[in-house]
Amino acid sequence: MSEGVPVIRMAANSLDFYYGSFKALTGVNISVPNRKVTALIGPSGCGKSTFLRCLNRMNDEIVGTKVVGKVSLDGDDIYARGVSLTDLRKRVGMVFQRPNPFPMSIFDNITYGPRIHGENKKDKLQEIAETSLKKAALWDEVKDSLKKSAQDLSGGQQQRLCIARVLAVEPEVLLMDEPCSALDPNSTFRIEELMSELKHKYTIVIVTHNMQQAARVSEQTGFFLKGELVEVGETAKIFNQPDDQRTDDYIRGRFG
């Protein structure tokens, strides 16, 4: 690890989260290691996606929500007064479950974020588009059709485009909320390959219902159940020798 790069990129400490009076998360404690993949697993409605959205304050968009506890990025509380959501979401980007390209060209999708952040030089925007699409393993497929509508791409291509769009603003952390659930097996394989490449530069947190996927792509896995982070640890240990019986029962398909 190079000098100045933290070992732990993000962390949650005693995190509770409420939708109105409903407590969706209880006492979540987790450290997210830098430049590794952390997978979050658990049955539907267990709180894993809610927790993911806490990491870049996406839940702030929902009226009546409340956060208790602390979420930090490089040691700084992201819920502290005065924190810029624009800056936070630039540093902590999100890829959603279903591809959501904007109704504009491939090029304009990629350069949308940089333009918002003040980059207007044509040559620079072209460079950003090419670099981001290469990082997302999409450049060779679209380099001759950058003016084409992004919505004409296949589902797998659209998801890689959305990843490229996040990368275009140079984030430090990449949040992925079931990014392969709407994709065919071949596209899923491409996204998993991409994660393996991206983790050398970015910290990745992925929510997935696919336990095999979690085992394939991650170094660390956390198991959520009924709003509680039951257990978190090295992926191989979680899948082969978990400490909590509930984790073992879920992984072995006894419920879920």
mmCIF file of C-alpha atoms in Angstrom:
data_model
loop_
_atom_site.group_PDB
_atom_site.id
_atom_site.type_symbol
_atom_site.label_atom_id
_atom_site.label_comp_id
_atom_site.label_asym_id
_atom_site.label_seq_id
_atom_site.Cartn_x
_atom_site.Cartn_y
_atom_site.Cartn_z
ATOM 1 C CA MET A 1 0.000 0.000 0.000
ATOM 2 C CA SER A 2 1.435 3.333 -1.024
ATOM 3 C CA GLU A 3 2.139 6.045 1.538
ATOM 4 C CA GLY A 4 -0.887 8.153 2.435
ATOM 5 C CA VAL A 5 -3.460 5.547 1.315
ATOM 6 C CA PRO A 6 -5.579 4.373 4.273
ATOM 7 C CA VAL A 7 -6.004 0.697 5.098
ATOM 8 C CA ILE A 8 -9.656 1.326 6.049
ATOM 9 C CA ARG A 9 -11.531 3.544 3.585
ATOM 10 C CA MET A 10 -14.982 3.634 5.232
ATOM 11 C CA ALA A 11 -16.461 2.497 8.533
ATOM 12 C CA ALA A 12 -19.795 2.387 10.347
ATOM 13 C CA ASN A 13 -19.908 2.569 14.131
ATOM 14 C CA SER A 14 -23.046 1.752 16.162
ATOM 15 C CA LEU A 15 -25.202 2.717 13.168
ATOM 16 C CA ASP A 16 -28.979 2.729 13.599
ATOM 17 C CA PHE A 17 -31.303 3.767 10.790
ATOM 18 C CA TYR A 18 -35.007 4.571 10.877
ATOM 19 C CA TYR A 19 -37.727 4.886 8.247
ATOM 20 C CA GLY A 20 -40.126 6.936 10.335
ATOM 21 C CA SER A 21 -40.728 4.843 13.470
ATOM 22 C CA PHE A 22 -39.467 1.635 11.842
ATOM 23 C CA LYS A 23 -35.927 0.716 12.837
ATOM 24 C CA ALA A 24 -34.332 -0.756 9.720
ATOM 25 C CA LEU A 25 -30.753 -1.061 11.002
ATOM 26 C CA THR A 26 -29.542 -1.778 14.521
ATOM 27 C CA GLY A 27 -26.017 -1.244 15.826
ATOM 28 C CA VAL A 28 -24.124 -1.896 12.600
ATOM 29 C CA ASN A 29 -20.342 -1.955 12.992
ATOM 30 C CA ILE A 30 -18.129 -2.614 9.981
ATOM 31 C CA SER A 31 -14.817 -1.468 8.527
ATOM 32 C CA VAL A 32 -14.494 -1.377 4.740
ATOM 33 C CA PRO A 33 -10.911 -2.105 3.629
ATOM 34 C CA ASN A 34 -9.368 0.020 0.924
ATOM 35 C CA ARG A 35 -9.014 -1.381 -2.601
ATOM 36 C CA LYS A 36 -10.843 -4.597 -1.836
ATOM 37 C CA VAL A 37 -14.356 -5.875 -2.501
ATOM 38 C CA THR A 38 -16.744 -6.136 0.442
ATOM 39 C CA ALA A 39 -19.903 -8.146 -0.286
ATOM 40 C CA LEU A 40 -23.116 -7.781 1.722
ATOM 41 C CA ILE A 41 -25.453 -10.786 1.719
ATOM 42 C CA GLY A 42 -28.722 -11.709 3.409
ATOM 43 C CA PRO A 43 -32.394 -12.382 2.654
ATOM 44 C CA SER A 44 -34.688 -9.782 1.094
ATOM 45 C CA GLY A 45 -35.617 -6.980 3.480
ATOM 46 C CA CYS A 46 -32.687 -7.610 5.829
ATOM 47 C CA GLY A 47 -31.267 -4.069 5.553
ATOM 48 C CA LYS A 48 -28.249 -4.593 3.301
ATOM 49 C CA SER A 49 -29.366 -2.152 0.575
ATOM 50 C CA THR A 50 -30.480 0.357 3.202
ATOM 51 C CA PHE A 51 -27.010 0.154 4.721
ATOM 52 C CA LEU A 52 -25.352 0.560 1.320
ATOM 53 C CA ARG A 53 -27.318 3.763 0.730
ATOM 54 C CA CYS A 54 -26.191 5.061 4.120
ATOM 55 C CA LEU A 55 -22.624 5.068 2.800
ATOM 56 C CA ASN A 56 -23.278 7.984 0.457
ATOM 57 C CA ARG A 57 -26.367 9.388 2.164
ATOM 58 C CA MET A 58 -28.700 8.337 -0.632
ATOM 59 C CA ASN A 59 -31.357 7.747 2.041
ATOM 60 C CA ASP A 60 -31.383 11.494 2.682
ATOM 61 C CA GLU A 61 -33.727 11.715 -0.320
ATOM 62 C CA ILE A 62 -36.417 9.812 1.652
ATOM 63 C CA VAL A 63 -38.600 11.953 3.925
ATOM 64 C CA GLY A 64 -38.750 10.882 7.564
ATOM 65 C CA THR A 65 -35.526 8.918 7.764
ATOM 66 C CA LYS A 66 -33.093 9.236 10.662
ATOM 67 C CA VAL A 67 -29.505 8.119 11.236
ATOM 68 C CA VAL A 68 -27.985 7.482 14.667
ATOM 69 C CA GLY A 69 -24.323 6.599 15.016
ATOM 70 C CA LYS A 70 -21.446 7.320 12.688
ATOM 71 C CA VAL A 71 -20.369 6.583 9.134
ATOM 72 C CA SER A 72 -16.874 7.751 8.243
ATOM 73 C CA LEU A 73 -14.868 8.190 5.059
ATOM 74 C CA ASP A 74 -11.134 8.363 5.701
ATOM 75 C CA GLY A 75 -11.994 8.949 9.372
ATOM 76 C CA ASP A 76 -14.329 11.905 8.745
ATOM 77 C CA ASP A 77 -18.025 11.652 9.695
ATOM 78 C CA ILE A 78 -20.051 11.906 6.453
ATOM 79 C CA TYR A 79 -23.152 12.926 8.456
ATOM 80 C CA ALA A 80 -21.418 15.858 10.145
ATOM 81 C CA ARG A 81 -22.891 19.317 9.701
ATOM 82 C CA GLY A 82 -21.582 21.105 6.646
ATOM 83 C CA VAL A 83 -20.676 18.014 4.627
ATOM 84 C CA SER A 84 -21.319 18.643 0.919
ATOM 85 C CA LEU A 85 -23.507 15.889 -0.557
ATOM 86 C CA THR A 86 -22.222 16.748 -4.024
ATOM 87 C CA ASP A 87 -18.637 16.223 -2.928
ATOM 88 C CA LEU A 88 -19.513 13.085 -0.950
ATOM 89 C CA ARG A 89 -21.295 11.460 -3.880
ATOM 90 C CA LYS A 90 -18.401 12.350 -6.138
ATOM 91 C CA ARG A 91 -16.078 10.448 -3.801
ATOM 92 C CA VAL A 92 -18.567 7.637 -3.101
ATOM 93 C CA GLY A 93 -20.395 6.716 -6.311
ATOM 94 C CA MET A 94 -23.263 4.265 -6.754
ATOM 95 C CA VAL A 95 -24.309 1.780 -9.418
ATOM 96 C CA PHE A 96 -27.922 0.674 -9.108
ATOM 97 C CA GLN A 97 -29.666 -2.656 -9.550
ATOM 98 C CA ARG A 98 -31.111 -1.809 -12.952
ATOM 99 C CA PRO A 99 -29.072 0.063 -15.545
ATOM 100 C CA ASN A 100 -30.256 3.683 -15.649
ATOM 101 C CA PRO A 101 -28.571 5.434 -18.590
ATOM 102 C CA PHE A 102 -29.721 8.992 -19.174
ATOM 103 C CA PRO A 103 -31.790 9.586 -22.353
ATOM 104 C CA MET A 104 -28.830 11.056 -24.202
ATOM 105 C CA SER A 105 -25.784 9.888 -26.133
ATOM 106 C CA ILE A 106 -23.141 7.535 -24.778
ATOM 107 C CA PHE A 107 -20.647 10.412 -24.758
ATOM 108 C CA ASP A 108 -23.009 12.781 -22.938
ATOM 109 C CA ASN A 109 -23.788 10.122 -20.320
ATOM 110 C CA ILE A 110 -20.102 9.763 -19.472
ATOM 111 C CA THR A 111 -19.316 13.470 -19.452
ATOM 112 C CA TYR A 112 -22.450 14.535 -17.558
ATOM 113 C CA GLY A 113 -20.768 14.357 -14.143
ATOM 114 C CA PRO A 114 -17.529 16.082 -15.126
ATOM 115 C CA ARG A 115 -19.541 18.917 -16.735
ATOM 116 C CA ILE A 116 -21.526 19.375 -13.490
ATOM 117 C CA HIS A 117 -18.225 19.634 -11.634
ATOM 118 C CA GLY A 118 -17.033 22.370 -13.984
ATOM 119 C CA GLU A 119 -15.086 20.590 -16.735
ATOM 120 C CA ASN A 120 -15.984 22.114 -20.114
ATOM 121 C CA LYS A 121 -12.864 21.648 -22.227
ATOM 122 C CA LYS A 122 -13.719 19.501 -25.230
ATOM 123 C CA ASP A 123 -10.354 17.714 -25.354
ATOM 124 C CA LYS A 124 -10.486 16.942 -21.644
ATOM 125 C CA LEU A 125 -14.045 15.612 -21.865
ATOM 126 C CA GLN A 126 -13.033 13.382 -24.766
ATOM 127 C CA GLU A 127 -10.131 12.056 -22.702
ATOM 128 C CA ILE A 128 -12.402 11.412 -19.708
ATOM 129 C CA ALA A 129 -14.922 9.557 -21.889
ATOM 130 C CA GLU A 130 -12.275 7.320 -23.429
ATOM 131 C CA THR A 131 -10.508 6.607 -20.126
ATOM 132 C CA SER A 132 -13.749 5.843 -18.261
ATOM 133 C CA LEU A 133 -15.106 3.569 -20.984
ATOM 134 C CA LYS A 134 -11.805 1.691 -21.091
ATOM 135 C CA LYS A 135 -11.905 1.219 -17.308
ATOM 136 C CA ALA A 136 -15.432 -0.175 -17.696
ATOM 137 C CA ALA A 137 -14.313 -2.519 -20.510
ATOM 138 C CA LEU A 138 -16.724 -0.884 -22.945
ATOM 139 C CA TRP A 139 -14.519 1.333 -25.130
ATOM 140 C CA ASP A 140 -13.849 -1.195 -27.894
ATOM 141 C CA GLU A 141 -17.581 -1.851 -28.266
ATOM 142 C CA VAL A 142 -18.750 1.775 -28.489
ATOM 143 C CA LYS A 143 -15.786 3.888 -29.624
ATOM 144 C CA ASP A 144 -17.259 4.326 -33.105
ATOM 145 C CA SER A 145 -20.765 5.150 -31.885
ATOM 146 C CA LEU A 146 -20.336 7.631 -29.037
ATOM 147 C CA LYS A 147 -23.141 9.796 -30.460
ATOM 148 C CA LYS A 148 -25.544 6.860 -30.361
ATOM 149 C CA SER A 149 -28.269 6.847 -27.720
ATOM 150 C CA ALA A 150 -27.137 5.050 -24.576
ATOM 151 C CA GLN A 151 -30.583 3.472 -24.372
ATOM 152 C CA ASP A 152 -29.886 1.514 -27.564
ATOM 153 C CA LEU A 153 -27.179 -0.514 -25.813
ATOM 154 C CA SER A 154 -27.818 -4.001 -24.445
ATOM 155 C CA GLY A 155 -28.579 -4.423 -20.743
ATOM 156 C CA GLY A 156 -25.063 -5.545 -19.931
ATOM 157 C CA GLN A 157 -23.549 -2.701 -21.940
ATOM 158 C CA GLN A 158 -25.850 -0.213 -20.218
ATOM 159 C CA GLN A 159 -24.689 -1.408 -16.810
ATOM 160 C CA ARG A 160 -21.038 -1.048 -17.810
ATOM 161 C CA LEU A 161 -21.889 2.407 -19.161
ATOM 162 C CA CYS A 162 -23.360 3.320 -15.770
ATOM 163 C CA ILE A 163 -20.161 2.109 -14.110
ATOM 164 C CA ALA A 164 -18.127 4.215 -16.558
ATOM 165 C CA ARG A 165 -20.343 7.225 -15.765
ATOM 166 C CA VAL A 166 -19.531 6.868 -12.064
ATOM 167 C CA LEU A 167 -15.814 6.403 -12.769
ATOM 168 C CA ALA A 168 -15.771 9.571 -14.887
ATOM 169 C CA VAL A 169 -15.904 11.745 -11.752
ATOM 170 C CA GLU A 170 -12.958 9.828 -10.212
ATOM 171 C CA PRO A 171 -14.546 8.373 -7.069
ATOM 172 C CA GLU A 172 -12.657 6.600 -4.305
ATOM 173 C CA VAL A 173 -15.444 4.183 -3.355
ATOM 174 C CA LEU A 174 -17.839 2.346 -5.674
ATOM 175 C CA LEU A 175 -21.157 1.125 -4.227
ATOM 176 C CA MET A 176 -22.960 -1.533 -6.280
ATOM 177 C CA ASP A 177 -26.535 -2.493 -5.381
ATOM 178 C CA GLU A 178 -27.157 -5.901 -6.983
ATOM 179 C CA PRO A 179 -25.583 -4.729 -10.260
ATOM 180 C CA CYS A 180 -26.049 -8.095 -12.001
ATOM 181 C CA SER A 181 -29.570 -9.057 -10.914
ATOM 182 C CA ALA A 182 -31.139 -7.874 -14.195
ATOM 183 C CA LEU A 183 -28.388 -9.263 -16.430
ATOM 184 C CA ASP A 184 -27.845 -12.501 -18.340
ATOM 185 C CA PRO A 185 -25.028 -14.887 -17.277
ATOM 186 C CA ASN A 186 -22.557 -13.588 -19.873
ATOM 187 C CA SER A 187 -23.079 -9.957 -18.845
ATOM 188 C CA THR A 188 -22.827 -10.979 -15.188
ATOM 189 C CA PHE A 189 -19.464 -12.596 -15.924
ATOM 190 C CA ARG A 190 -18.249 -9.384 -17.587
ATOM 191 C CA ILE A 191 -19.279 -7.267 -14.585
ATOM 192 C CA GLU A 192 -17.560 -9.673 -12.181
ATOM 193 C CA GLU A 193 -14.385 -9.555 -14.266
ATOM 194 C CA LEU A 194 -14.631 -5.784 -14.214
ATOM 195 C CA MET A 195 -14.882 -5.691 -10.421
ATOM 196 C CA SER A 196 -11.722 -7.792 -10.190
ATOM 197 C CA GLU A 197 -9.916 -5.172 -12.265
ATOM 198 C CA LEU A 198 -11.410 -2.097 -10.601
ATOM 199 C CA LYS A 199 -10.561 -3.137 -7.047
ATOM 200 C CA HIS A 200 -6.893 -2.435 -7.761
ATOM 201 C CA LYS A 201 -7.785 1.273 -7.769
ATOM 202 C CA TYR A 202 -11.179 1.552 -6.070
ATOM 203 C CA THR A 203 -12.810 0.368 -2.858
ATOM 204 C CA ILE A 204 -15.939 -1.615 -3.773
ATOM 205 C CA VAL A 205 -18.975 -2.523 -1.675
ATOM 206 C CA ILE A 206 -21.505 -4.790 -3.391
ATOM 207 C CA VAL A 207 -24.930 -5.966 -2.264
ATOM 208 C CA THR A 208 -25.810 -9.302 -3.837
ATOM 209 C CA HIS A 209 -28.422 -12.036 -3.430
ATOM 210 C CA ASN A 210 -26.074 -14.381 -5.269
ATOM 211 C CA MET A 211 -23.888 -16.044 -2.652
ATOM 212 C CA GLN A 212 -21.712 -17.669 -5.307
ATOM 213 C CA GLN A 213 -21.034 -14.216 -6.683
ATOM 214 C CA ALA A 214 -20.076 -12.927 -3.236
ATOM 215 C CA ALA A 215 -17.690 -15.847 -2.837
ATOM 216 C CA ARG A 216 -16.148 -15.216 -6.269
ATOM 217 C CA VAL A 217 -15.602 -11.467 -6.175
ATOM 218 C CA SER A 218 -15.049 -10.387 -2.566
ATOM 219 C CA GLU A 219 -12.317 -10.474 0.049
ATOM 220 C CA GLN A 220 -14.706 -9.563 2.889
ATOM 221 C CA THR A 221 -18.357 -10.552 3.391
ATOM 222 C CA GLY A 222 -20.981 -9.275 5.798
ATOM 223 C CA PHE A 223 -24.226 -11.136 6.577
ATOM 224 C CA PHE A 224 -27.313 -9.060 7.389
ATOM 225 C CA LEU A 225 -30.462 -10.410 9.043
ATOM 226 C CA LYS A 226 -33.455 -8.396 10.294
ATOM 227 C CA GLY A 227 -31.508 -5.130 10.262
ATOM 228 C CA GLU A 228 -28.529 -6.534 12.136
ATOM 229 C CA LEU A 229 -25.062 -7.171 10.759
ATOM 230 C CA VAL A 230 -24.789 -10.667 12.227
ATOM 231 C CA GLU A 231 -21.235 -11.326 11.148
ATOM 232 C CA VAL A 232 -18.508 -9.860 8.969
ATOM 233 C CA GLY A 233 -15.124 -11.261 8.099
ATOM 234 C CA GLU A 234 -12.845 -12.744 5.498
ATOM 235 C CA THR A 235 -15.020 -14.208 2.742
ATOM 236 C CA ALA A 236 -13.476 -17.684 2.851
ATOM 237 C CA LYS A 237 -14.113 -17.894 6.602
ATOM 238 C CA ILE A 238 -17.697 -16.628 6.371
ATOM 239 C CA PHE A 239 -18.546 -19.258 3.769
ATOM 240 C CA ASN A 240 -16.592 -22.159 5.240
ATOM 241 C CA GLN A 241 -16.447 -21.619 8.994
ATOM 242 C CA PRO A 242 -18.752 -18.802 10.159
ATOM 243 C CA ASP A 243 -18.890 -17.958 13.851
ATOM 244 C CA ASP A 244 -22.679 -17.508 14.037
ATOM 245 C CA GLN A 245 -25.119 -20.375 13.477
ATOM 246 C CA ARG A 246 -27.516 -18.027 11.657
ATOM 247 C CA THR A 247 -24.830 -17.277 9.069
ATOM 248 C CA ASP A 248 -24.193 -20.985 8.569
ATOM 249 C CA ASP A 249 -27.930 -21.694 8.231
ATOM 250 C CA TYR A 250 -28.362 -18.988 5.600
ATOM 251 C CA ILE A 251 -25.323 -19.973 3.548
ATOM 252 C CA ARG A 252 -26.426 -23.620 3.571
ATOM 253 C CA GLY A 253 -29.926 -22.653 2.359
ATOM 254 C CA ARG A 254 -31.839 -23.483 5.510
ATOM 255 C CA PHE A 255 -33.735 -20.199 5.168
ATOM 256 C CA GLY A 256 -33.722 -17.118 2.957
#
